[in-house]
Coordinates of C-alpha atoms in Angstrom, one line a residue:
M5 CA 41.1 -36.0 16.0
S6 CA 39.6 -36.4 12.3
E7 CA 41.5 -35.6 8.8
H8 CA 38.3 -32.8 8.7
E9 CA 39.5 -31.1 12.3
S10 CA 43.4 -31.4 11.5
N11 CA 43.4 -29.5 8.1
V12 CA 41.1 -26.3 9.9
D13 CA 43.7 -26.6 12.9
R14 CA 46.6 -26.6 10.1
T15 CA 45.2 -23.6 8.4
A16 CA 44.2 -21.8 11.3
R17 CA 48.1 -22.3 12.4
E18 CA 49.4 -21.1 8.8
I19 CA 46.6 -17.8 9.1
L20 CA 48.1 -17.2 12.5
E21 CA 51.8 -17.6 11.9
T22 CA 51.4 -15.2 8.4
S23 CA 49.4 -12.9 10.5
G24 CA 52.6 -12.5 13.1
I25 CA 50.4 -13.7 16.1
E26 CA 52.0 -16.3 18.2
V27 CA 49.9 -19.8 18.1
E28 CA 49.0 -20.8 21.5
E29 CA 48.8 -24.6 22.2
N30 CA 46.2 -26.3 23.5
K31 CA 48.1 -29.4 25.3
G32 CA 49.7 -30.7 22.0
R33 CA 46.4 -30.8 20.6
G34 CA 46.9 -27.6 17.8
P35 CA 45.8 -24.4 18.3
S36 CA 43.0 -23.2 21.2
Q37 CA 39.5 -22.7 20.2
A38 CA 40.3 -18.7 20.0
S39 CA 42.9 -19.1 18.0
Q40 CA 41.0 -20.6 15.6
L41 CA 38.4 -18.5 15.6
V42 CA 40.5 -15.3 15.0
A43 CA 42.1 -17.3 11.7
L44 CA 38.4 -18.1 10.7
A45 CA 37.5 -14.2 11.1
R46 CA 40.5 -13.1 9.4
E47 CA 39.9 -15.3 6.8
R48 CA 36.6 -15.1 6.1
Y49 CA 36.0 -11.2 7.0
E50 CA 37.2 -7.6 7.0
L51 CA 37.8 -5.6 10.0
F52 CA 38.0 -2.1 10.8
M53 CA 36.7 0.6 13.1
S54 CA 33.8 2.8 12.5
E55 CA 34.4 6.6 12.8
D56 CA 32.1 6.5 15.8
G57 CA 34.7 3.9 17.2
R58 CA 32.8 0.7 17.1
P59 CA 34.6 -2.3 15.6
Y60 CA 32.8 -4.2 12.5
G61 CA 33.6 -7.1 10.2
V62 CA 32.6 -7.5 6.3
K63 CA 32.3 -10.5 4.7
Q64 CA 34.7 -10.9 1.6
D65 CA 32.8 -11.4 -1.5
G66 CA 29.6 -11.4 0.1
A67 CA 27.0 -8.8 1.1
N68 CA 28.5 -5.0 1.6
L69 CA 27.1 -5.3 4.8
A70 CA 28.8 -4.3 8.0
L71 CA 28.5 -7.1 11.1
P72 CA 29.1 -5.5 14.4
L73 CA 31.7 -7.7 16.4
R74 CA 29.1 -7.9 19.3
G75 CA 25.1 -8.9 19.4
K76 CA 22.9 -11.0 18.4
A77 CA 23.1 -10.8 14.5
G78 CA 26.9 -10.0 14.7
L79 CA 30.1 -11.3 14.2
R80 CA 30.7 -13.3 17.1
S81 CA 27.4 -15.4 16.7
Q82 CA 28.5 -16.1 13.1
L83 CA 31.8 -17.3 13.9
A84 CA 30.4 -19.4 16.6
R85 CA 28.3 -21.0 14.2
I86 CA 31.0 -21.2 11.3
Y87 CA 33.3 -23.1 13.8
T88 CA 30.4 -25.6 15.2
D89 CA 30.0 -26.6 11.3
S90 CA 33.5 -26.9 10.9
H91 CA 34.2 -29.0 13.8
G92 CA 31.2 -31.6 13.6
G93 CA 29.3 -30.1 16.0
A94 CA 31.4 -29.1 18.6
V95 CA 30.7 -25.9 20.3
P96 CA 33.3 -23.0 21.3
S97 CA 33.5 -22.1 24.7
Q98 CA 32.4 -18.5 25.8
S99 CA 35.6 -17.9 26.9
A100 CA 37.2 -18.6 23.6
L101 CA 34.8 -16.6 22.0
A102 CA 35.3 -13.4 24.4
D103 CA 39.1 -14.1 23.7
A104 CA 38.6 -13.8 19.7
M105 CA 36.5 -10.7 20.2
T106 CA 39.2 -9.1 22.4
V107 CA 41.7 -9.9 19.6
L108 CA 39.8 -9.2 16.3
E109 CA 38.9 -5.4 18.0
G110 CA 42.8 -5.1 18.1
V111 CA 42.9 -6.4 14.5
A112 CA 40.1 -3.8 13.9
L113 CA 41.7 -1.0 15.1
D114 CA 45.1 -1.4 12.9
A115 CA 42.8 -0.9 9.6
D116 CA 41.6 2.9 8.3
P117 CA 38.0 3.8 9.4
R118 CA 34.8 3.7 7.3
V119 CA 31.3 4.6 8.2
P120 CA 28.7 2.2 7.8
H121 CA 25.4 3.9 6.4
M122 CA 21.6 3.2 7.5
R123 CA 19.0 2.3 5.0
V124 CA 19.8 5.2 2.6
A125 CA 23.5 6.3 1.2
R126 CA 24.9 8.8 -1.1
L127 CA 27.4 7.2 -4.2
Q128 CA 30.3 8.3 -4.5
D129 CA 30.5 9.3 -8.0
A130 CA 30.0 12.6 -9.9
E131 CA 25.9 12.4 -10.9
G132 CA 25.7 12.1 -6.8
G133 CA 23.3 9.2 -6.7
I134 CA 21.6 7.4 -3.8
V135 CA 21.5 4.1 -2.8
V136 CA 18.4 2.5 -1.1
D137 CA 19.4 -0.9 1.0
L138 CA 16.0 -3.2 0.6
G139 CA 17.3 -5.1 3.6
D140 CA 17.2 -8.7 2.7
A141 CA 19.6 -11.0 3.6
S142 CA 21.5 -11.2 0.4
G143 CA 22.2 -7.6 0.4
R144 CA 20.5 -6.1 -2.4
C145 CA 20.0 -2.6 -2.9
V146 CA 18.4 0.3 -5.1
L147 CA 21.2 2.5 -7.2
V148 CA 18.7 6.0 -8.0
R149 CA 20.7 7.9 -10.4
P150 CA 19.4 11.2 -12.6
D151 CA 19.1 9.4 -15.7
G152 CA 16.7 6.7 -13.9
W153 CA 16.8 4.0 -11.1
E154 CA 18.1 -0.1 -11.4
R155 CA 18.5 -3.0 -8.7
A156 CA 21.7 -4.4 -8.0
S157 CA 22.6 -7.4 -6.3
R158 CA 25.5 -5.9 -4.1
S159 CA 25.8 -2.7 -2.8
P160 CA 28.9 -0.8 -3.6
V161 CA 28.1 1.2 -0.4
L162 CA 28.5 0.0 2.9
F163 CA 25.7 -0.6 4.9
R164 CA 24.9 -2.1 8.8
R165 CA 21.7 -3.5 10.0
S166 CA 20.0 -3.7 13.7
G167 CA 17.3 -5.8 14.6
A168 CA 14.6 -3.2 14.4
M169 CA 14.9 -3.0 10.5
K170 CA 12.7 -5.2 8.3
P171 CA 13.2 -5.4 4.6
L172 CA 12.0 -3.3 1.7
P173 CA 9.6 -4.8 -1.1
E174 CA 11.5 -4.7 -4.5
P175 CA 10.3 -1.7 -6.2
I176 CA 8.1 -2.8 -9.3
R177 CA 6.6 -0.1 -12.1
D178 CA 2.7 -1.4 -11.7
G179 CA 0.7 1.8 -12.3
D180 CA 0.9 5.1 -10.4
G181 CA 2.2 4.4 -7.1
V182 CA 1.8 7.8 -6.1
A183 CA -2.1 7.7 -6.9
K184 CA -2.5 4.4 -4.9
L185 CA -0.9 6.2 -2.0
R186 CA -3.4 8.8 -2.2
A187 CA -6.4 6.3 -2.0
L188 CA -5.1 5.4 1.5
L189 CA -4.6 8.7 3.0
N190 CA -7.7 11.2 4.3
T191 CA -5.5 14.6 3.9
D192 CA -6.3 16.8 1.0
E193 CA -4.6 17.8 -2.1
D194 CA -2.2 20.1 -1.0
G195 CA -1.5 18.3 2.4
F196 CA -0.8 15.1 -0.2
R197 CA 1.6 16.8 -2.2
L198 CA 3.6 18.0 0.6
L199 CA 3.8 14.6 2.1
V200 CA 5.1 13.2 -1.1
G201 CA 7.8 15.8 -1.2
W202 CA 9.0 14.7 2.1
L203 CA 9.0 10.9 1.1
V204 CA 11.1 11.9 -1.9
A205 CA 13.5 14.0 0.9
A206 CA 13.6 11.3 3.0
F207 CA 15.8 8.8 0.7
I208 CA 18.3 11.8 0.3
P209 CA 20.8 11.3 3.2
D210 CA 22.7 14.2 3.4
L211 CA 20.3 17.0 4.2
P212 CA 18.1 17.9 7.3
H213 CA 14.4 16.9 7.2
P214 CA 11.7 18.6 9.1
V215 CA 9.9 16.6 11.5
L216 CA 6.6 15.3 9.8
T217 CA 3.8 16.0 12.0
F218 CA 0.3 14.1 11.3
R219 CA -2.0 16.3 13.5
G220 CA -5.9 15.5 13.6
E221 CA -8.6 14.8 16.3
Q222 CA -9.2 11.2 17.2
G223 CA -10.8 9.2 14.3
T224 CA -8.7 10.5 11.8
G225 CA -6.4 7.9 11.4
K226 CA -3.0 9.4 12.6
S227 CA -1.3 6.3 13.9
Y228 CA -2.2 4.3 10.9
A229 CA -0.9 7.1 8.7
A230 CA 2.1 7.7 10.0
K231 CA 2.4 3.9 10.6
M232 CA 2.2 3.4 6.4
V233 CA 4.5 6.1 5.9
I234 CA 7.5 5.5 7.8
G235 CA 7.0 1.8 6.5
I236 CA 7.8 3.1 3.0
I237 CA 10.7 4.4 3.9
D238 CA 12.3 2.3 6.3
P239 CA 10.0 -0.6 7.5
S240 CA 10.4 -1.8 11.6
G241 CA 8.7 -4.3 13.4
A242 CA 8.3 -0.8 15.6
P243 CA 7.6 1.9 13.4
K244 CA 5.6 3.5 15.9
R245 CA 7.1 4.4 19.6
T246 CA 6.4 5.7 22.6
A247 CA 8.1 8.9 24.0
P248 CA 11.5 7.7 25.3
R249 CA 11.8 8.2 29.3
D250 CA 15.5 9.4 29.1
I251 CA 18.2 10.6 26.5
K252 CA 20.3 7.0 26.4
S253 CA 16.8 5.2 25.3
W254 CA 16.3 7.7 22.9
A255 CA 19.9 7.6 21.5
T256 CA 19.6 3.8 21.1
Q257 CA 16.1 4.2 19.4
A258 CA 17.7 6.8 16.8
F259 CA 20.7 4.9 16.7
N260 CA 19.2 2.0 15.0
S261 CA 16.4 2.9 12.5
W262 CA 16.5 5.3 9.7
A263 CA 13.0 7.0 10.2
L264 CA 11.1 6.5 13.4
C265 CA 7.7 7.8 14.6
L266 CA 6.8 9.0 17.8
D267 CA 3.2 8.2 18.3
N268 CA 0.3 10.0 20.3
V269 CA 2.4 13.2 21.3
S270 CA 1.0 15.8 23.9
V271 CA 3.9 17.0 25.8
I272 CA 7.2 16.9 24.9
P273 CA 10.2 17.6 27.8
D274 CA 12.9 20.2 27.2
W275 CA 15.3 17.7 26.8
L276 CA 13.8 15.9 24.2
S277 CA 12.8 18.5 22.3
D278 CA 16.3 19.3 22.2
A279 CA 17.3 15.8 21.2
L280 CA 14.7 16.2 18.1
C281 CA 15.8 19.3 16.9
R282 CA 19.8 17.8 16.8
A283 CA 18.5 14.3 15.5
V284 CA 17.0 16.4 12.1
T285 CA 20.5 18.6 11.7
G286 CA 22.9 15.8 12.8
D287 CA 23.6 14.6 16.4
G288 CA 26.5 12.9 18.4
I289 CA 25.2 11.5 22.0
V290 CA 28.6 9.9 23.6
D291 CA 27.7 6.7 25.6
R292 CA 29.5 4.4 27.6
A293 CA 31.0 1.7 25.9
L294 CA 31.1 -1.2 28.9
Y295 CA 29.8 -1.5 32.4
T296 CA 33.2 -2.7 33.2
D297 CA 35.3 0.0 32.0
D298 CA 35.9 3.9 31.5
D299 CA 35.6 3.5 27.9
V300 CA 33.2 5.5 25.8
V301 CA 31.6 5.5 22.0
V302 CA 29.7 8.1 20.3
L303 CA 26.5 7.5 18.6
E304 CA 25.9 9.8 15.6
F305 CA 23.2 10.0 13.3
R306 CA 21.0 12.3 11.4
R307 CA 17.5 10.8 11.2
V308 CA 14.2 11.2 9.4
L309 CA 11.3 11.3 12.0
S310 CA 7.5 11.5 12.4
M311 CA 5.0 11.9 15.4
T312 CA 1.4 12.3 15.8
T313 CA -0.2 14.7 17.9
I314 CA -3.5 16.1 18.6
D315 CA -2.5 19.6 19.5
A316 CA 0.8 20.7 18.0
G317 CA 0.6 24.1 20.1
A318 CA 1.1 21.8 23.1
L319 CA 4.5 21.2 21.5
A320 CA 8.0 23.0 22.8
G321 CA 8.5 26.3 20.7
D322 CA 12.0 25.6 19.4
L323 CA 10.4 22.7 17.5
A324 CA 8.1 24.8 15.6
E325 CA 10.4 25.6 12.7
R326 CA 11.7 22.1 12.2
L327 CA 7.8 20.6 11.7
L328 CA 6.0 19.9 8.5
T329 CA 2.2 19.5 9.7
I330 CA -0.2 17.5 7.6
E331 CA -3.7 18.1 8.5
L332 CA -5.5 14.9 8.4
H333 CA -9.8 14.7 8.5
T334 CA -12.0 13.0 10.3
I335 CA -13.3 9.7 8.7
P336 CA -16.9 9.2 8.6
D337 CA -17.9 5.8 9.9
R338 CA -19.4 5.0 6.8
H339 CA -16.3 5.2 5.0
R340 CA -14.2 3.7 7.9
R341 CA -12.2 0.5 6.9
E342 CA -10.7 -2.5 9.0
E343 CA -7.1 -2.3 9.8
A344 CA -6.9 -6.0 8.1
E345 CA -8.4 -4.5 4.9
L346 CA -5.9 -1.5 4.9
D347 CA -2.7 -3.4 5.9
A348 CA -3.6 -5.7 2.5
A349 CA -4.0 -2.5 0.3
Y350 CA -0.8 -1.3 1.5
A351 CA 1.1 -4.4 1.2
D352 CA -0.1 -4.7 -2.4
A353 CA 0.5 -1.1 -3.0
H354 CA 3.9 -0.7 -1.6
A355 CA 6.4 -1.8 -4.4
A356 CA 4.5 0.3 -6.9
V357 CA 4.8 3.2 -4.5
L358 CA 8.7 2.8 -3.9
A359 CA 8.9 2.9 -7.7
S360 CA 7.0 5.8 -8.4
L361 CA 9.0 7.8 -5.6
F362 CA 12.1 6.3 -7.2
D363 CA 10.8 7.8 -10.4
L364 CA 10.4 11.1 -8.8
L365 CA 13.6 11.1 -7.1
S366 CA 15.6 10.4 -10.0
A367 CA 13.9 13.6 -11.7
V368 CA 14.0 15.6 -8.8
L369 CA 18.4 14.4 -8.7
R370 CA 18.1 15.5 -12.2
V371 CA 17.2 19.0 -11.8
L372 CA 18.2 20.0 -8.3
P373 CA 21.8 21.4 -9.6
D374 CA 19.5 24.3 -11.5
V375 CA 17.4 25.2 -8.6
Q376 CA 18.3 27.9 -6.7
L377 CA 16.1 29.7 -4.0
I378 CA 15.7 33.2 -3.9
E379 CA 14.6 33.4 -0.2
R380 CA 16.2 30.6 1.9
P381 CA 13.9 29.5 5.2
R382 CA 15.5 27.8 8.4
M383 CA 15.5 24.2 6.4
A384 CA 16.8 25.6 3.3
D385 CA 18.4 22.1 1.6
F386 CA 14.5 20.5 2.3
A387 CA 13.2 23.5 0.8
R388 CA 15.2 23.3 -2.6
V389 CA 14.5 19.5 -2.9
L390 CA 10.9 20.6 -2.8
A391 CA 11.2 23.0 -5.2
A392 CA 12.6 20.7 -7.7
V393 CA 9.7 18.5 -7.0
D394 CA 7.4 21.7 -7.9
M395 CA 9.5 22.0 -11.0
V396 CA 9.1 18.0 -12.3
Q397 CA 5.2 18.1 -11.0
G398 CA 4.2 21.6 -11.4
W399 CA 2.9 21.6 -7.9
Q400 CA 3.3 24.4 -5.3
T401 CA 4.8 22.5 -2.4
L402 CA 7.3 24.8 -1.3
D403 CA 4.6 27.7 -1.0
S404 CA 2.3 25.0 1.2
Y405 CA 5.7 24.3 3.4
K406 CA 5.9 27.8 3.9
A407 CA 2.7 28.3 4.6
T408 CA 2.2 25.3 7.0
A409 CA 5.7 26.3 9.0
R410 CA 4.2 30.0 9.8
D411 CA 0.8 28.0 11.4
A412 CA 3.3 26.0 13.3
V413 CA 4.8 28.4 14.6
A414 CA 1.8 30.4 15.5
D415 CA -0.1 27.3 17.2
I416 CA 3.0 26.7 19.1
L417 CA 3.5 30.2 20.4
D418 CA -0.1 30.6 21.0
G419 CA 0.3 27.8 23.7
E420 CA 3.1 30.1 25.3
P421 CA 2.0 32.3 27.5
F422 CA 5.0 34.0 28.0
A423 CA 4.9 34.4 24.4
Q424 CA 2.0 35.9 24.1
A425 CA 2.8 38.6 26.3
V426 CA 6.4 39.5 24.9
V427 CA 4.2 39.7 21.2
A428 CA 1.7 42.0 23.4
L429 CA 4.1 44.1 24.9
V430 CA 6.5 44.6 21.4
D431 CA 3.2 45.3 19.7
R432 CA 2.3 48.1 22.0
A433 CA 6.2 49.4 22.0
G434 CA 5.8 50.8 17.8
A435 CA 8.5 51.3 15.3
D436 CA 11.3 51.7 18.1
G437 CA 10.8 48.7 19.8
L438 CA 12.3 48.2 22.9
T439 CA 15.7 47.7 24.9
V440 CA 15.3 45.9 28.1
T441 CA 17.3 43.7 30.6
A442 CA 15.9 40.2 31.3
S443 CA 14.8 41.9 34.7
E444 CA 12.8 44.5 33.1
L445 CA 11.1 42.5 30.6
L446 CA 10.0 40.3 33.0
E447 CA 8.6 43.1 35.1
R448 CA 7.1 44.7 32.0
V449 CA 5.2 41.8 30.5
A450 CA 1.6 41.2 31.7
A451 CA 1.7 38.7 33.6
P452 CA -1.7 36.4 34.4
D453 CA -3.0 36.5 38.0
R454 CA -2.3 32.9 38.1
L455 CA 1.2 31.6 36.6
P456 CA 1.0 28.9 34.3
K457 CA 3.8 25.9 34.9
K458 CA 5.9 27.3 32.2
W459 CA 6.2 31.1 32.9
P460 CA 9.8 32.3 33.7
K461 CA 10.4 32.2 37.6
D462 CA 13.3 34.7 37.5
P463 CA 15.2 36.8 35.5
T464 CA 17.6 34.2 33.8
R465 CA 14.8 32.2 33.2
A466 CA 13.0 35.0 31.3
G467 CA 16.0 35.2 29.0
G468 CA 16.3 31.7 28.6
Q469 CA 13.2 31.0 27.4
L470 CA 13.1 34.3 25.5
K471 CA 16.0 32.9 23.4
R472 CA 14.6 29.8 23.1
L473 CA 11.5 31.6 21.6
A474 CA 13.8 34.1 19.3
P475 CA 13.6 32.0 15.9
A476 CA 9.5 31.2 16.3
L477 CA 9.4 35.3 17.2
R478 CA 11.4 36.2 13.8
T479 CA 9.1 33.5 11.8
I480 CA 6.3 36.1 12.9
G481 CA 8.3 39.2 12.4
I482 CA 10.0 39.8 15.8
E483 CA 13.4 40.2 15.7
V484 CA 15.4 39.3 19.1
D485 CA 18.5 40.8 19.1
D486 CA 21.0 39.7 22.5
S487 CA 24.0 41.0 21.5
K488 CA 24.5 44.3 23.3
R489 CA 25.6 45.0 26.8
G490 CA 24.5 47.4 29.5
P491 CA 27.3 49.7 31.4
K492 CA 29.7 49.0 34.1
P493 CA 30.1 47.5 36.2
K494 CA 26.9 45.4 36.0
K495 CA 27.3 44.8 32.2
Q496 CA 23.8 43.1 32.2
R497 CA 22.7 41.6 28.7
L498 CA 20.2 44.1 26.7
Y499 CA 17.7 42.2 24.8
T500 CA 16.2 44.8 21.8
L501 CA 13.2 43.3 20.6
T502 CA 11.5 45.1 17.0
A503 CA 8.4 44.2 14.9
S504 CA 9.2 44.5 11.3
T505 CA 7.4 46.9 9.4
E506 CA 4.9 44.4 7.4
R507 CA 4.0 43.0 11.1
R508 CA 3.3 46.4 12.7
Y509 CA 1.1 47.4 9.5
E510 CA -0.8 44.2 9.9
T511 CA -1.2 44.4 13.6
A512 CA -2.4 48.1 13.7
S513 CA -5.6 48.9 14.9
P514 CA -8.0 50.0 12.3
A515 CA -9.8 52.1 15.1
S516 CA -6.7 54.2 16.3
P517 CA -4.8 55.3 13.5
D518 CA -3.2 58.4 15.5
G519 CA -1.6 55.8 17.5
G520 CA -4.1 54.8 20.1
Q521 CA -4.4 51.3 21.2
T522 CA -3.2 48.7 19.1
G523 CA -5.3 45.1 18.4
A524 CA -3.2 43.4 20.6
E525 CA -3.5 45.9 23.6
Q526 CA -7.5 45.6 23.3
G527 CA -7.0 41.9 23.2
Q528 CA -5.0 42.1 26.3
Q529 CA -7.1 44.1 28.3
G530 CA -10.5 42.2 27.1
G531 CA -8.7 39.2 29.0
R532 CA -8.4 37.5 25.5
Y533 CA -5.3 36.1 25.9
R534 CA -5.0 32.6 27.3
G535 CA -2.1 33.4 30.1
D536 CA -4.4 36.7 31.2
A537 CA -7.0 35.9 33.8
S538 CA -8.0 39.6 33.5
G539 CA -10.6 41.4 32.0
P540 CA -14.0 40.2 30.9
P541 CA -14.3 37.0 29.4
V542 CA -15.1 36.7 25.4
P543 CA -17.3 33.6 24.6
Q544 CA -15.8 31.1 22.4
G545 CA -16.1 31.3 18.8
D546 CA -17.1 34.9 18.8
A547 CA -15.7 36.4 15.9
G548 CA -14.5 39.3 18.1
N549 CA -11.8 37.0 19.0
A550 CA -10.0 38.3 16.0
E551 CA -8.9 41.1 18.5
G552 CA -7.3 38.7 21.0
D553 CA -6.3 35.3 20.6
A554 CA -5.3 35.8 17.1
A555 CA -4.1 39.3 17.4
P556 CA -0.4 38.6 17.7
F557 CA -0.4 36.6 14.8
A558 CA -3.3 37.6 12.6
A559 CA -3.1 40.1 9.8
S560 CA -5.9 42.5 9.1
P561 CA -5.1 44.6 6.1
L562 CA -8.6 44.9 5.3
A563 CA -8.9 47.1 7.8
A564 CA -8.6 50.6 5.7
I565 CA -10.9 49.1 2.7
P566 CA -14.2 51.2 2.7
D567 CA -17.4 49.6 3.3
Q568 CA -19.6 49.6 0.1
H569 CA -21.7 46.6 1.0
G570 CA -22.9 47.7 4.3
Y571 CA -20.6 44.4 6.1
A572 CA -20.9 46.6 8.9
R573 CA -24.5 45.8 9.9
G574 CA -24.2 42.3 9.5
D575 CA -24.1 39.6 12.2
A576 CA -20.8 38.2 14.0
G577 CA -19.8 36.3 11.3
T578 CA -19.4 39.5 9.0
L579 CA -16.4 41.4 8.7
G580 CA -18.0 44.7 10.8
D581 CA -18.5 42.3 13.8
A582 CA -15.3 40.7 13.8
G583 CA -13.3 43.8 15.0
M584 CA -12.2 44.9 11.8
H585 CA -14.4 48.1 11.0
P586 CA -14.2 49.3 7.5
L587 CA -14.1 53.1 7.5
S588 CA -17.6 54.4 5.9
G589 CA -18.2 57.5 5.6
D590 CA -18.3 60.0 8.6
R591 CA -20.4 58.0 10.6
P592 CA -19.4 58.7 14.4
K593 CA -18.0 56.0 16.6
T594 CA -19.5 55.6 20.4
P595 CA -18.1 53.1 23.1
C596 CA -19.7 49.5 23.4
A597 CA -21.7 50.0 26.7
N598 CA -19.8 46.4 28.1
C599 CA -16.7 46.6 26.4
R600 CA -15.7 50.2 25.8
R601 CA -14.7 49.0 22.6
E602 CA -15.0 52.2 19.8
Q603 CA -17.7 50.9 17.1
W604 CA -19.8 52.4 14.1
N605 CA -23.3 53.1 15.6
A606 CA -24.8 51.0 12.8
D607 CA -28.1 50.7 14.1
G608 CA -28.6 52.6 17.4
S609 CA -27.4 49.6 19.6
T610 CA -25.3 50.4 22.5
L611 CA -23.4 47.3 22.0
C612 CA -20.8 46.1 19.5
G613 CA -21.1 43.2 17.6
P614 CA -19.4 40.5 19.7
C615 CA -21.4 41.7 23.0
R616 CA -24.5 42.1 21.5
N617 CA -24.3 38.3 19.9
A618 CA -23.0 37.2 23.4
A619 CA -26.1 38.9 25.2

């Protein structure tokens, strides 16, 4: 045995004996490999358990990074390397490493639990600053406070890493980084400003973030935009992911990234929709620790999420109020750029974009304590950040966010035939609304001849679907209350559905001020709801669809404005032929010979505007 190896053995023996651990002799040759590995770990690392029950080690006098005891980049592999370097190239056995890890897990249990963060964390100081992990091997970070930001060589907050993470570039002030980002995206100014507000909020860890949704037809660059935006926050070798196949694979992905994107989403199963909603507000998933025992660990996370889709209406309704939708425009062929060119432009701009976002984040942190919202939407914390961005920049991102949230709800409800039928039923009920059991609701809604796949098959499913739709229905002015029960002995749950005063005004039919059919009823009888197969077909693109497809969601307060400009004599693109006829003198109304809808006989025709154009 060399003198160097003897010194290592003596050091290991001293550390073990000081710690009260019995030294296992290896046939008279000093401490065993496992004992030496344990001694090396306790000498160089602080061991602890996280609050979710996972053991970690932090290198003393090194980067403030939590290394899991097991795994490719964990403490096990580090100890194996240190042991090999200390023993002239001798490699510890797998059994010795396994025994050492078992002992070190026991040591970690005795320490106070700590919370290792992922990519961003809140500074524990009076200013409430934020730490951003740059993700490099040295453990450098950026400290963002209300008075500015600075780079630091060691994080004051404990971070953890995963194999999915890549380093962020060091932020450098080099011109207007926000303007450089604007040049890489093909959305309108309102959409871009809303995106900037979302990016600022993405660096604030302790609030729910809406799911950023890039929507547009093919050729709008949705996937590249999503990859770029996620890379600004949390670069990864796989920034775009396909939808996971089960809850366990989703939990693994979400646990190991701060920000991630689901690409080309067309349909989301109910379990994934629920999982995304929980990941926005904070989630915990219990998983089995090892296949060899019955122990469990809890995967806890709150994440920044993004997705790309062509049709947001195909998504589950409960996601609606957690979406922030950015519409992307089609890129003309003459303006289309090669991906290599975009990659180079993005890489050149990334450091400047980060610096500008940190400048804006610092200003937001400075004014945020003084921001108070009069009305608090569902994602109130995020809305408050947008209000702070508006205060600093002079923008109107909060108004844009509220508008996009309403549009997302309308789009998603428009793709739910049962929701459309419920909306039409409530609009017919008038000011008093209606109170029904789930069975009565299923009987009274106008079911299409061919039931869609999501149409509830029984009262239990009808009640469950109504409960799932309730938040979205409230957004369009329909209140759902299920707190009451019917009389004994059945005591069935009662559902009270009431339209707000504003909604009743917006959906009132101008042709029936005396309590006749509403626009929603006319639209339903005309077969204009997607789930309604009855009634004559209405040509797509006809402005008359304002009474059909859009009736539950579109406002028509202009119906009471007098016709001072002869709009009723226009074509289908005018207000007169769009189904919102203004009153004009005492001209008589006559029923259309085709659809029987009452019309002003402006030119002697027996057909209304939409039917005349269809003919």
